[in-house]
Coordinates of C-alpha atoms (C1' of nucleotides) in Angstrom, one line a residue:
Chain A
M23 CA 0.0 -0.1 0.0
I24 CA 3.0 2.3 0.5
G25 CA 6.1 1.5 -1.4
A26 CA 6.8 5.0 -2.3
G27 CA 10.1 4.2 -3.6
E28 CA 8.5 2.3 -6.5
L29 CA 6.5 5.3 -7.6
M30 CA 7.9 6.3 -10.8
Q31 CA 6.9 7.0 -14.3
Q32 CA 7.4 4.0 -16.2
K33 CA 8.3 3.2 -19.8
T34 CA 4.9 2.3 -20.9
Q35 CA 5.7 1.2 -24.3
P36 CA 8.9 -0.3 -25.6
G37 CA 10.6 2.1 -27.9
R38 CA 8.8 5.2 -26.6
L39 CA 11.0 7.7 -24.8
R40 CA 9.5 8.9 -21.5
Q41 CA 11.2 10.6 -18.5
K42 CA 11.6 8.4 -15.5
K43 CA 10.8 10.6 -12.6
V44 CA 11.3 9.0 -9.3
V45 CA 8.9 10.2 -6.6
D46 CA 10.6 9.6 -3.3
F47 CA 8.9 9.2 0.0
H48 CA 9.1 12.9 1.0
S49 CA 7.5 14.2 -2.1
V50 CA 4.5 11.9 -2.0
K51 CA 2.6 14.6 -0.3
V52 CA 2.9 16.8 -3.3
A53 CA 2.6 14.1 -5.8
C54 CA -0.4 15.7 -7.5
R55 CA 1.4 18.9 -8.0
E56 CA 4.4 17.1 -9.5
C57 CA 2.6 14.6 -11.6
S58 CA 3.3 14.9 -15.3
L59 CA -0.4 14.4 -15.9
H60 CA -1.4 17.3 -13.7
Q61 CA -2.5 19.7 -16.4
L62 CA -4.8 17.0 -17.9
C63 CA -6.9 16.6 -14.9
L64 CA -7.0 19.3 -12.3
P65 CA -9.1 22.4 -12.8
R66 CA -6.7 25.3 -12.9
S67 CA -8.3 26.8 -10.0
I68 CA -7.4 24.2 -7.6
T69 CA -4.1 25.2 -6.1
G70 CA -2.3 25.8 -2.8
A71 CA -4.0 24.5 0.2
D72 CA -6.9 22.9 -1.7
L73 CA -4.5 21.0 -3.8
D74 CA -2.9 19.7 -0.7
K75 CA -6.2 18.6 0.7
L76 CA -6.9 16.7 -2.5
D77 CA -3.5 15.2 -2.4
S78 CA -3.9 14.0 1.2
I79 CA -6.9 11.7 0.3
I80 CA -5.1 10.0 -2.6
E81 CA -3.6 6.6 -1.9
R82 CA -0.9 5.3 -4.0
K83 CA -0.9 1.6 -4.7
R84 CA 2.0 -0.7 -5.5
P85 CA 2.2 -1.2 -9.3
L86 CA 0.1 -4.0 -10.8
K87 CA 2.0 -6.7 -12.9
R88 CA 0.6 -7.8 -16.2
N89 CA -2.7 -9.6 -15.8
E90 CA -3.2 -8.5 -12.2
H91 CA -6.7 -7.4 -11.3
L92 CA -7.3 -3.9 -9.9
F93 CA -10.8 -5.0 -9.0
Q94 CA -13.1 -7.9 -9.7
V95 CA -16.8 -8.1 -10.9
G96 CA -19.1 -7.6 -8.0
G97 CA -16.3 -6.3 -5.7
S98 CA -17.5 -3.5 -3.4
F99 CA -17.0 0.0 -4.6
N100 CA -14.9 2.2 -2.4
S101 CA -12.7 4.2 -4.7
I102 CA -12.2 5.4 -8.1
Y103 CA -8.9 5.0 -9.8
V104 CA -6.7 7.1 -12.2
V105 CA -4.1 5.4 -14.2
R106 CA -0.7 6.9 -13.7
S107 CA 1.3 4.7 -16.2
G108 CA 0.6 1.5 -18.0
S109 CA -2.9 0.5 -19.1
L110 CA -5.8 -1.7 -18.2
K111 CA -8.8 -3.3 -19.7
T112 CA -12.3 -3.5 -18.1
Y113 CA -14.5 -6.5 -18.9
S114 CA -17.7 -8.1 -17.9
P115 CA -18.6 -11.7 -17.8
T116 CA -21.4 -12.7 -20.2
V117 CA -24.0 -15.6 -19.7
D118 CA -22.1 -18.0 -21.7
G119 CA -18.9 -17.8 -19.6
Q120 CA -17.1 -15.5 -22.0
E121 CA -15.8 -12.1 -21.2
Q122 CA -16.8 -9.0 -23.0
V123 CA -14.3 -6.1 -23.0
T124 CA -15.9 -2.8 -22.2
G125 CA -13.0 -0.5 -22.2
F126 CA -9.3 0.3 -22.3
H127 CA -7.7 2.8 -19.9
L128 CA -4.6 4.8 -20.6
P129 CA -2.7 7.1 -18.4
G130 CA -4.8 10.0 -17.0
E131 CA -8.0 8.0 -17.4
L132 CA -10.5 7.0 -14.8
L133 CA -11.8 3.6 -13.7
G134 CA -14.8 2.8 -11.5
L135 CA -17.3 5.6 -12.2
D136 CA -19.8 3.0 -13.4
A137 CA -19.8 1.4 -9.9
I138 CA -21.1 4.5 -7.9
G139 CA -24.7 3.8 -8.6
K140 CA -25.0 0.3 -7.1
G141 CA -21.9 0.3 -4.9
K142 CA -20.5 -2.7 -6.7
H143 CA -18.2 -3.0 -9.7
P144 CA -20.1 -4.2 -12.7
C145 CA -17.0 -5.1 -14.5
A146 CA -13.5 -6.2 -13.7
A147 CA -10.2 -4.3 -14.3
K148 CA -7.0 -6.1 -15.3
A149 CA -3.6 -4.6 -16.2
L150 CA -2.5 -5.1 -19.8
E151 CA 1.1 -4.4 -18.8
T152 CA 2.9 -3.1 -15.6
T153 CA 0.6 -0.5 -14.4
S154 CA 0.4 1.9 -11.6
V155 CA -2.7 3.8 -10.5
C156 CA -3.8 6.4 -7.9
E157 CA -6.7 5.4 -5.6
V158 CA -9.1 8.0 -4.7
P159 CA -11.4 6.9 -1.8
F160 CA -14.8 8.0 -3.0
E161 CA -16.3 9.0 0.3
H162 CA -13.5 11.4 0.9
L163 CA -13.7 12.7 -2.7
E164 CA -17.4 13.3 -2.2
G165 CA -16.8 15.1 1.1
L166 CA -14.1 17.2 -0.4
S167 CA -16.3 18.1 -3.4
Q168 CA -18.7 19.4 -0.8
E169 CA -16.1 21.9 0.3
L170 CA -14.6 22.7 -3.0
P171 CA -17.2 23.8 -5.7
T172 CA -14.7 23.6 -8.4
L173 CA -13.8 20.0 -7.5
Q174 CA -17.5 19.1 -7.6
H175 CA -17.9 20.7 -11.0
Q176 CA -14.8 18.9 -12.3
L177 CA -16.2 15.6 -11.0
L178 CA -19.5 16.2 -12.8
R179 CA -17.8 17.2 -15.9
L180 CA -15.6 14.1 -16.0
M181 CA -18.7 11.8 -15.4
S182 CA -20.4 13.6 -18.1
K183 CA -17.4 13.1 -20.4
E184 CA -17.6 9.4 -19.7
I185 CA -21.2 9.4 -20.7
F186 CA -20.4 11.3 -23.8
D187 CA -17.5 9.0 -24.7
D188 CA -19.6 5.9 -24.1
Q189 CA -22.2 7.3 -26.6
E190 CA -19.6 7.9 -29.2
L191 CA -18.6 4.3 -28.9
M192 CA -22.2 3.2 -29.1
L193 CA -22.5 5.1 -32.4
L194 CA -19.4 3.2 -33.6
L195 CA -20.6 -0.2 -32.5
G196 CA -24.1 0.3 -33.6
K197 CA -23.7 1.4 -37.1
K198 CA -20.4 0.8 -38.6
T199 CA -18.6 -1.8 -40.8
A200 CA -15.7 -3.6 -39.5
E201 CA -13.1 -1.4 -41.2
A202 CA -15.0 1.7 -39.8
R203 CA -14.8 0.2 -36.3
L204 CA -11.1 -0.6 -36.4
S205 CA -10.3 2.7 -38.1
A206 CA -12.1 4.6 -35.5
F207 CA -10.6 2.6 -32.7
L208 CA -7.1 3.4 -33.9
L209 CA -7.9 7.0 -34.3
S210 CA -9.3 7.1 -30.7
I211 CA -6.2 5.5 -29.3
S212 CA -4.1 7.9 -31.3
L213 CA -6.0 10.9 -30.1
R214 CA -5.7 9.8 -26.5
F215 CA -1.9 9.3 -26.8
K216 CA -1.7 12.8 -28.3
Q217 CA -3.6 14.3 -25.4
R218 CA -1.0 12.8 -23.1
G219 CA 1.9 14.3 -25.0
F220 CA 2.9 11.2 -27.0
S221 CA 3.1 10.8 -30.7
S222 CA -0.3 10.4 -32.3
S223 CA 1.0 8.9 -35.4
E224 CA 3.1 6.2 -33.8
F225 CA 2.4 4.0 -30.8
Y226 CA 2.3 0.6 -29.3
L227 CA -1.0 -1.1 -28.6
S228 CA -0.9 -2.8 -25.2
M229 CA -3.9 -5.0 -25.9
S230 CA -4.1 -8.2 -27.9
R231 CA -5.9 -8.6 -31.2
N232 CA -8.3 -10.7 -29.3
D233 CA -9.1 -7.8 -26.9
I234 CA -9.6 -5.4 -29.7
A235 CA -11.9 -7.8 -31.5
N236 CA -13.9 -8.5 -28.4
Y237 CA -14.2 -4.8 -27.7
L238 CA -15.3 -3.9 -31.2
G239 CA -17.7 -6.8 -31.4
L240 CA -15.8 -8.5 -34.3
A241 CA -14.1 -11.9 -34.7
V242 CA -10.3 -11.9 -34.2
E243 CA -9.9 -13.0 -37.8
T244 CA -11.8 -10.1 -39.1
V245 CA -9.7 -7.7 -37.1
S246 CA -6.5 -9.3 -38.4
R247 CA -7.8 -9.1 -41.9
M248 CA -8.6 -5.4 -41.5
F249 CA -5.1 -4.7 -40.2
T250 CA -3.7 -6.5 -43.3
R251 CA -6.0 -4.5 -45.6
F252 CA -5.1 -1.2 -43.9
Q253 CA -1.6 -2.0 -44.4
E254 CA -1.9 -3.0 -48.0
D255 CA -3.9 0.2 -48.7
G256 CA -1.1 2.3 -47.1
L257 CA -3.3 3.5 -44.3
I258 CA -1.0 2.3 -41.5
K259 CA 2.1 0.3 -40.9
A260 CA 1.4 -2.4 -38.4
E261 CA 4.0 -4.7 -37.1
R262 CA 2.5 -6.7 -34.3
K263 CA 1.7 -4.1 -31.6
H264 CA 3.7 -1.3 -33.2
I265 CA 1.4 0.9 -35.2
V266 CA 2.1 3.8 -37.5
I267 CA -0.7 5.9 -38.8
K268 CA 0.3 6.9 -42.4
D269 CA -2.9 8.3 -43.8
R270 CA -4.9 9.8 -41.0
E271 CA -7.3 11.7 -43.3
M272 CA -8.3 8.5 -45.2
M273 CA -8.8 6.8 -41.8
Q274 CA -11.0 9.4 -40.6
Q275 CA -13.0 9.1 -43.8
I276 CA -13.3 5.3 -43.3
A277 CA -14.4 5.8 -39.7
G278 CA -17.0 8.2 -40.7
T279 CA -16.0 10.7 -38.1
N280 CA -14.4 14.0 -38.6
E281 CA -12.1 14.3 -35.6
C282 CA -10.9 17.7 -36.5
C283 CA -12.9 19.3 -33.7
D284 CA -12.0 16.9 -31.0
D285 CA -8.7 18.5 -30.1
S286 CA -10.2 21.3 -28.3
P287 CA -8.8 21.9 -24.8
G288 CA -12.3 21.3 -23.4
N289 CA -12.0 17.7 -24.5
Q290 CA -8.7 17.1 -22.8
S291 CA -9.5 17.3 -19.1
Q292 CA -9.0 14.1 -17.2
F293 CA -9.2 13.7 -13.5
Q294 CA -5.8 12.9 -12.2
V295 CA -4.2 12.7 -8.8
Chain B
M25 CA -42.4 28.9 -19.5
I26 CA -45.2 29.2 -17.1
G27 CA -48.5 27.6 -18.2
A28 CA -49.1 25.9 -15.0
G29 CA -52.6 25.1 -15.9
E30 CA -51.4 22.7 -18.6
L31 CA -49.3 20.7 -16.2
M32 CA -50.9 17.4 -15.9
Q33 CA -50.1 13.8 -16.1
Q34 CA -51.0 12.7 -19.6
K35 CA -52.2 9.5 -21.0
T36 CA -48.9 8.6 -22.5
Q37 CA -50.0 5.5 -24.3
P38 CA -53.5 4.7 -25.7
G39 CA -55.0 1.8 -23.9
R40 CA -53.1 2.2 -20.7
L41 CA -54.8 3.6 -17.7
R42 CA -53.2 6.4 -15.9
Q43 CA -54.5 8.9 -13.5
K44 CA -54.9 12.3 -14.8
K45 CA -53.8 14.7 -12.1
V46 CA -54.1 18.3 -12.7
V47 CA -51.4 20.4 -11.1
D48 CA -52.9 23.9 -10.6
F49 CA -51.1 27.0 -10.2
H50 CA -51.1 26.9 -6.4
S51 CA -49.6 23.6 -6.1
V52 CA -46.7 24.2 -8.5
K53 CA -44.5 24.9 -5.5
V54 CA -45.0 21.4 -4.2
A55 CA -44.9 19.7 -7.5
C56 CA -42.0 17.4 -6.6
R57 CA -43.7 16.3 -3.6
E58 CA -46.9 15.5 -5.4
C59 CA -45.4 14.0 -8.5
S60 CA -46.3 10.4 -9.1
L61 CA -42.6 9.8 -10.1
H62 CA -41.4 11.0 -6.8
Q63 CA -40.2 7.8 -5.2
L64 CA -38.2 7.0 -8.4
C65 CA -36.0 9.8 -8.2
L66 CA -35.4 11.7 -4.9
P67 CA -33.4 10.4 -2.0
R68 CA -35.7 9.4 0.8
S69 CA -33.7 11.8 3.0
I70 CA -34.6 14.8 1.1
T71 CA -37.7 16.3 2.8
G72 CA -39.3 19.3 4.1
A73 CA -37.5 22.5 3.6
D74 CA -34.7 20.8 1.4
L75 CA -37.4 19.5 -1.0
D76 CA -38.9 22.9 -1.3
K77 CA -35.5 24.3 -2.1
L78 CA -35.1 21.7 -4.8
D79 CA -38.7 22.3 -6.0
S80 CA -38.0 26.0 -6.2
I81 CA -35.3 25.7 -8.9
I82 CA -37.4 23.6 -11.2
E83 CA -39.0 25.1 -14.2
R84 CA -42.0 23.6 -15.9
K85 CA -42.1 23.8 -19.5
R86 CA -45.2 23.8 -21.7
P87 CA -45.6 20.2 -23.2
L88 CA -43.8 19.4 -26.4
K89 CA -45.8 18.2 -29.4
R90 CA -44.7 15.2 -31.4
N91 CA -41.6 16.0 -33.4
E92 CA -40.8 19.1 -31.5
H93 CA -37.3 19.5 -30.2
L94 CA -36.3 19.9 -26.7
F95 CA -32.8 20.9 -27.7
Q96 CA -30.7 20.9 -30.9
V97 CA -27.3 19.6 -31.6
G98 CA -24.7 22.1 -30.5
G99 CA -27.2 24.1 -28.4
S100 CA -25.6 25.5 -25.3
F101 CA -26.1 23.4 -22.3
N102 CA -28.0 25.1 -19.3
S103 CA -30.3 22.6 -17.9
I104 CA -30.8 19.0 -17.4
Y105 CA -34.3 17.7 -18.1
V106 CA -36.5 15.0 -16.6
V107 CA -39.3 13.3 -18.6
R108 CA -42.6 13.8 -16.8
S109 CA -44.9 12.1 -19.3
G110 CA -44.5 11.0 -23.0
S111 CA -41.1 10.1 -24.5
L112 CA -38.3 11.4 -26.5
K113 CA -35.5 10.2 -28.6
T114 CA -31.9 11.7 -28.7
Y115 CA -29.9 11.4 -31.9
S116 CA -26.8 12.7 -33.5
P117 CA -25.9 13.7 -37.0
T118 CA -23.5 11.5 -38.8
V119 CA -21.0 12.6 -41.4
D120 CA -23.1 11.3 -44.2
G121 CA -26.1 13.5 -43.2
Q122 CA -28.0 10.7 -41.7
E123 CA -29.0 10.7 -38.0
Q124 CA -28.0 8.1 -35.5
V125 CA -30.5 7.5 -32.6
T126 CA -28.5 7.3 -29.3
G127 CA -31.4 6.8 -26.9
F128 CA -35.0 6.7 -25.9
H129 CA -36.2 8.5 -22.9
L130 CA -39.2 7.3 -20.7
P131 CA -41.0 9.2 -17.9
G132 CA -38.6 9.6 -14.9
E133 CA -35.5 9.4 -17.1
L134 CA -33.0 12.2 -17.6
L135 CA -31.7 14.0 -20.7
G136 CA -28.7 16.3 -21.0
L137 CA -26.1 14.7 -18.8
D138 CA -23.8 14.1 -21.7
A139 CA -23.6 17.8 -22.3
I140 CA -22.1 19.0 -19.0
G141 CA -18.6 18.2 -20.0
K142 CA -18.4 20.5 -23.1
G143 CA -21.4 22.8 -22.3
K144 CA -22.9 22.0 -25.5
H145 CA -25.5 19.3 -26.5
P146 CA -23.8 16.6 -28.5
C147 CA -27.1 15.3 -29.6
A148 CA -30.6 16.6 -30.3
A149 CA -33.7 15.6 -28.4
K150 CA -37.1 15.3 -30.1
A151 CA -40.4 14.2 -28.8
L152 CA -41.9 11.0 -30.0
E153 CA -45.4 12.0 -28.9
T154 CA -47.0 14.7 -26.7
T155 CA -44.3 15.1 -23.8
S156 CA -43.8 17.2 -20.9
V157 CA -40.6 17.6 -19.1
C158 CA -39.1 19.3 -16.0
E159 CA -36.2 21.6 -16.6
V160 CA -33.5 21.8 -13.9
P161 CA -31.1 24.7 -14.4
F162 CA -27.8 23.1 -13.9
E163 CA -26.0 26.0 -12.1
H164 CA -28.8 26.0 -9.6
L165 CA -28.6 22.3 -9.2
E166 CA -24.9 22.4 -8.7
G167 CA -25.2 25.1 -6.1
L168 CA -27.9 23.2 -4.2
S169 CA -25.8 20.1 -4.3
Q170 CA -23.1 22.0 -2.6
E171 CA -25.5 22.6 0.3
L172 CA -27.1 19.3 0.4
P173 CA -24.7 16.3 0.5
T174 CA -27.5 13.8 -0.3
L175 CA -28.4 15.6 -3.4
Q176 CA -24.9 15.7 -4.6
H177 CA -24.7 12.0 -3.9
Q178 CA -27.8 11.3 -5.7
L179 CA -26.6 13.3 -8.6
L180 CA -23.3 11.3 -8.8
R181 CA -25.3 8.0 -8.5
L182 CA -27.5 9.0 -11.4
M183 CA -24.7 9.9 -13.6
S184 CA -23.0 6.7 -12.7
K185 CA -26.1 4.7 -13.5
E186 CA -26.1 6.5 -16.9
I187 CA -22.6 5.3 -17.5
F188 CA -23.5 1.8 -16.4
D189 CA -26.5 1.7 -18.6
D190 CA -24.5 3.0 -21.6
Q191 CA -22.0 0.2 -21.1
E192 CA -24.8 -2.5 -21.0
L193 CA -25.9 -1.2 -24.2
M194 CA -22.4 -1.2 -25.6
L195 CA -22.4 -4.9 -24.8
L196 CA -25.6 -5.4 -26.6
L197 CA -24.5 -3.5 -29.7
G198 CA -21.0 -4.8 -29.8
K199 CA -21.6 -8.6 -29.6
K200 CA -25.1 -9.7 -30.4
T201 CA -27.0 -11.0 -33.3
A202 CA -30.1 -9.1 -34.6
E203 CA -32.5 -11.2 -32.7
A204 CA -30.5 -10.8 -29.5
R205 CA -30.4 -7.1 -30.0
L206 CA -34.2 -6.7 -30.5
S207 CA -34.9 -9.1 -27.7
A208 CA -32.7 -7.2 -25.3
F209 CA -34.2 -4.0 -26.5
L210 CA -37.8 -5.1 -25.9
L211 CA -36.8 -6.5 -22.4
S212 CA -35.2 -3.2 -21.5
I213 CA -38.3 -1.2 -22.4
S214 CA -40.3 -3.7 -20.5
L215 CA -38.2 -3.3 -17.4
R216 CA -38.3 0.4 -17.6
F217 CA -42.1 0.4 -17.8
K218 CA -42.3 -1.9 -14.9
Q219 CA -40.1 0.4 -12.8
R220 CA -42.6 3.2 -13.4
G221 CA -45.4 1.0 -12.2
F222 CA -46.9 0.0 -15.6
S223 CA -47.3 -3.4 -17.0
S224 CA -44.0 -5.0 -18.0
S225 CA -45.7 -7.6 -20.3
E226 CA -47.9 -5.3 -22.4
F227 CA -47.0 -1.9 -23.7
Y228 CA -47.0 0.5 -26.6
L229 CA -43.7 1.4 -28.3
S230 CA -43.7 5.2 -29.1
M231 CA -40.9 4.9 -31.5
S232 CA -41.0 3.7 -35.2
R233 CA -39.4 0.5 -36.5
N234 CA -37.0 2.8 -38.2
D235 CA -35.9 4.5 -35.0
I236 CA -35.5 1.0 -33.3
A237 CA -33.4 -0.3 -36.3
N238 CA -31.2 2.8 -36.3
Y239 CA -30.8 2.6 -32.5
L240 CA -29.8 -1.1 -32.7
G241 CA -27.6 -0.6 -35.6
L242 CA -29.8 -2.8 -37.9
A243 CA -31.6 -2.3 -41.2
V244 CA -35.3 -1.6 -40.8
E245 CA -36.1 -4.8 -42.9
T246 CA -34.1 -6.9 -40.5
V247 CA -36.0 -5.5 -37.4
S248 CA -39.3 -6.1 -39.2
R249 CA -38.4 -9.7 -40.0
M250 CA -37.4 -10.3 -36.3
F251 CA -40.7 -9.0 -35.1
T252 CA -42.3 -11.5 -37.4
R253 CA -40.1 -14.3 -36.4
F254 CA -40.6 -13.6 -32.7
Q255 CA -44.4 -13.6 -33.3
E256 CA -44.2 -16.9 -35.2
D257 CA -42.2 -18.4 -32.4
G258 CA -44.7 -17.3 -29.8
L259 CA -42.4 -15.0 -27.9
I260 CA -44.4 -11.9 -28.3
K261 CA -47.6 -10.6 -29.8
A262 CA -46.8 -7.5 -32.0
E263 CA -49.5 -5.5 -33.6
R264 CA -48.0 -2.3 -34.9
K265 CA -46.8 -0.5 -31.8
H266 CA -48.7 -2.6 -29.3
I267 CA -46.5 -5.3 -27.8
V268 CA -47.2 -8.2 -25.6
I269 CA -44.4 -10.2 -24.0
K270 CA -45.6 -13.8 -24.0
D271 CA -42.3 -15.8 -23.2
R272 CA -40.0 -13.6 -21.2
E273 CA -37.8 -16.4 -20.2
M274 CA -37.0 -17.5 -23.8
M275 CA -36.5 -13.9 -24.7
Q276 CA -34.0 -13.4 -21.9
Q277 CA -32.2 -16.5 -23.1
I278 CA -32.1 -15.0 -26.7
A279 CA -30.9 -11.8 -25.3
G280 CA -28.2 -13.5 -23.6
T281 CA -28.9 -11.6 -20.4
N282 CA -30.3 -12.9 -17.2
E283 CA -32.3 -9.9 -16.1
C284 CA -33.3 -11.5 -12.8
C285 CA -31.1 -9.3 -10.7
D286 CA -32.0 -6.0 -12.3
D287 CA -35.2 -5.4 -10.3
S288 CA -33.3 -4.5 -7.3
P289 CA -34.5 -1.1 -5.7
G290 CA -31.0 0.1 -6.1
N291 CA -31.5 0.1 -9.8
Q292 CA -34.7 2.1 -9.8
S293 CA -33.7 5.5 -8.7
Q294 CA -34.2 8.2 -11.2
F295 CA -33.8 11.9 -10.7
Q296 CA -37.1 13.5 -11.0
V297 CA -38.5 16.8 -10.1
Chain C
dT12 C1' -64.1 10.5 -47.4
dT13 C1' -60.7 10.2 -50.5
dA14 C1' -55.9 11.0 -52.0
dA15 C1' -51.2 11.1 -50.9
dA16 C1' -47.4 10.4 -48.1
dT17 C1' -45.2 7.7 -44.9
dA18 C1' -44.4 3.4 -42.4
dA19 C1' -44.1 -1.5 -42.3
dT20 C1' -43.7 -5.9 -44.4
dT21 C1' -42.1 -9.4 -47.5
dG22 C1' -39.2 -11.6 -51.1
dA23 C1' -34.9 -12.1 -53.9
dT24 C1' -30.1 -11.3 -54.1
dA25 C1' -25.5 -9.6 -52.8
dA26 C1' -22.2 -8.4 -49.6
dA27 C1' -20.0 -8.8 -45.2
dT28 C1' -18.6 -11.2 -41.4
dG29 C1' -18.3 -15.4 -38.6
dT30 C1' -16.6 -20.1 -38.2
dC31 C1' -13.6 -23.8 -38.8
dA32 C1' -9.1 -25.4 -40.0
dA33 C1' -4.3 -25.0 -40.9
dT34 C1' -0.1 -22.5 -40.7
dT35 C1' 3.2 -19.2 -39.1
dC36 C1' 5.0 -16.3 -35.9
dT37 C1' 6.2 -14.9 -31.0
dA38 C1' 7.0 -15.3 -26.3
dT39 C1' 7.9 -18.1 -22.4
dA40 C1' 9.5 -21.9 -19.8
dC41 C1' 12.8 -25.3 -19.4
Chain D
dG6 C1' 19.1 -23.0 -27.3
dT7 C1' 15.1 -25.7 -27.8
dA8 C1' 10.5 -27.0 -26.8
dT9 C1' 6.0 -25.6 -26.0
dA10 C1' 2.1 -22.8 -25.6
dG11 C1' -0.2 -18.9 -27.1
dA12 C1' -1.2 -15.2 -30.5
dA13 C1' -1.8 -13.8 -35.1
dT14 C1' -2.5 -14.7 -39.8
dT15 C1' -4.5 -16.7 -43.9
dG16 C1' -7.7 -19.5 -46.6
dA17 C1' -12.2 -21.9 -47.6
dC18 C1' -16.8 -22.0 -46.6
dA19 C1' -21.4 -21.0 -44.2
dT20 C1' -24.3 -17.8 -42.2
dT21 C1' -26.2 -13.6 -41.2
dT22 C1' -27.6 -9.3 -42.5
dA23 C1' -27.9 -5.4 -45.8
dT24 C1' -29.6 -3.9 -50.0
dC25 C1' -33.0 -3.4 -53.7
dA26 C1' -37.6 -3.8 -55.2
dA27 C1' -42.3 -4.5 -54.7
dT28 C1' -46.5 -4.6 -51.9
dT29 C1' -49.5 -3.7 -48.2
dA30 C1' -51.0 -1.0 -44.2
dT31 C1' -51.4 3.1 -41.8
dT32 C1' -51.5 7.8 -41.0
dT33 C1' -51.9 12.6 -42.6
dA34 C1' -53.7 16.2 -45.4
dA35 C1' -56.9 17.9 -48.6

DNA sequence: TTAAATAATTGATAAATGTCAATTCTATAC
DNA sequence: GTATAGAATTGACATTTATCAATTATTTAA
């Protein structure tokens, strides 16, 4: 639960440069302030003593290894989580004993918002690679939001964003062809990397083809074929998990979305602690 | 904006009995208290003076006629809305000039939560029949939530429920066959009617086959064929918009969901005012 | 009431995607 | 390093669903 010595920014993806910043025991108290994801998440207006208050309710957990669970289905809800480094997938069991992937979570993104209503996690969260998260006890966060209007506002905004994002995905899953789904998926990942300061045209996917297929409601084989086709058509370069976006415009056309407007700062805020 | 004389519970669906309760000008101040949807939405702990406070920020709008818009895409976000009677659909424009239906909203359900993040409505809302809604100015609601911890909690719960529900739908759209989608859709409508005190085995659909198809990501023809097949198989009786569920268990099996757990009271809360 | 427009259904066919099976590639354990 | 298990790819084929076209039913407007 402590292990402050281990708290560092990790090399999330092989081949991508990223500063390793060791957060030692003494600086834990100001971890939020120092976090490289700071500007992604906190309202500008939270500073000084308020930031310290927020900081004080955060718990840092030891990093998860690949395939370790952050929480299980049905587990009681106590906290929301923010990804610091690495990535996770969330998934639900289906009647026939399969699993259905419901989302992927990159640094700066939240997990657990869907559990507030019932007090239980409707899905499980599993690390796709070595991953560290911040834990925000929900009762404390609620209490603090009561004191800090901007924090309440930010929390509501973030939940709203989650609803908005889910609806975007619904659009995708509901209507589109296999190539549109995969294209939109890749563009979505690309955009999220960009918002975190990474390259939007070159990145590593931490999830398997199987997870992608499951998430997009397609067969693995179809996803594989689409990767091949995209490569043949010069849209991307895909070598296993290493992806290069070569013709973004065409991909947007295939995805049927015009992503030009989604770079607005208003879209970037993530809760991070 | 006023028109208090018009505020009455309407006969939403032909053939379904429902008390007509005229809310006259004098009782507008205690409309929340008197509303038949009260127990669906408000935390039990909000009573007395607090309830009056909440009540005082609500605006009642004149009823919408069929096909009238509650809000348009891109319209600035000021309020969230609660359906009092009737129903609406929300939809987004797609690149190719089509529309994509993103949801249906029955009495006691909320609209507008997806707009908080950006301050603009990402979708439009159009009445499917004569419909009346309560308007809750968001700034006031936020302010009041600051004073009333239970209200803040309820608001967060409802937003969480929205996220949860969207993810359920994603599961549906992502993975299932046409018959599973339609079956799950009908069961979902059935459950929502039940939660509002109506029959869960017999109801009227206010939306067209086209809207259903669009929402489920299918062609109209496919939806039509599925209705026919379900009827042939004795699962339902469908006469235009009038639906009777005849074999719920089998439908649940087809939908691939076991809905047995979804009747819990914890699932029923809706924000209503 | 009748006419016109819209919505829903049905059939025939084409296209997309899933399934099954085999093979190649990659990562992991020994 | 080699063996083994898992992941990804590819091909052949079956199934599902979309598309196109025609018909019928229903609602709306004159």
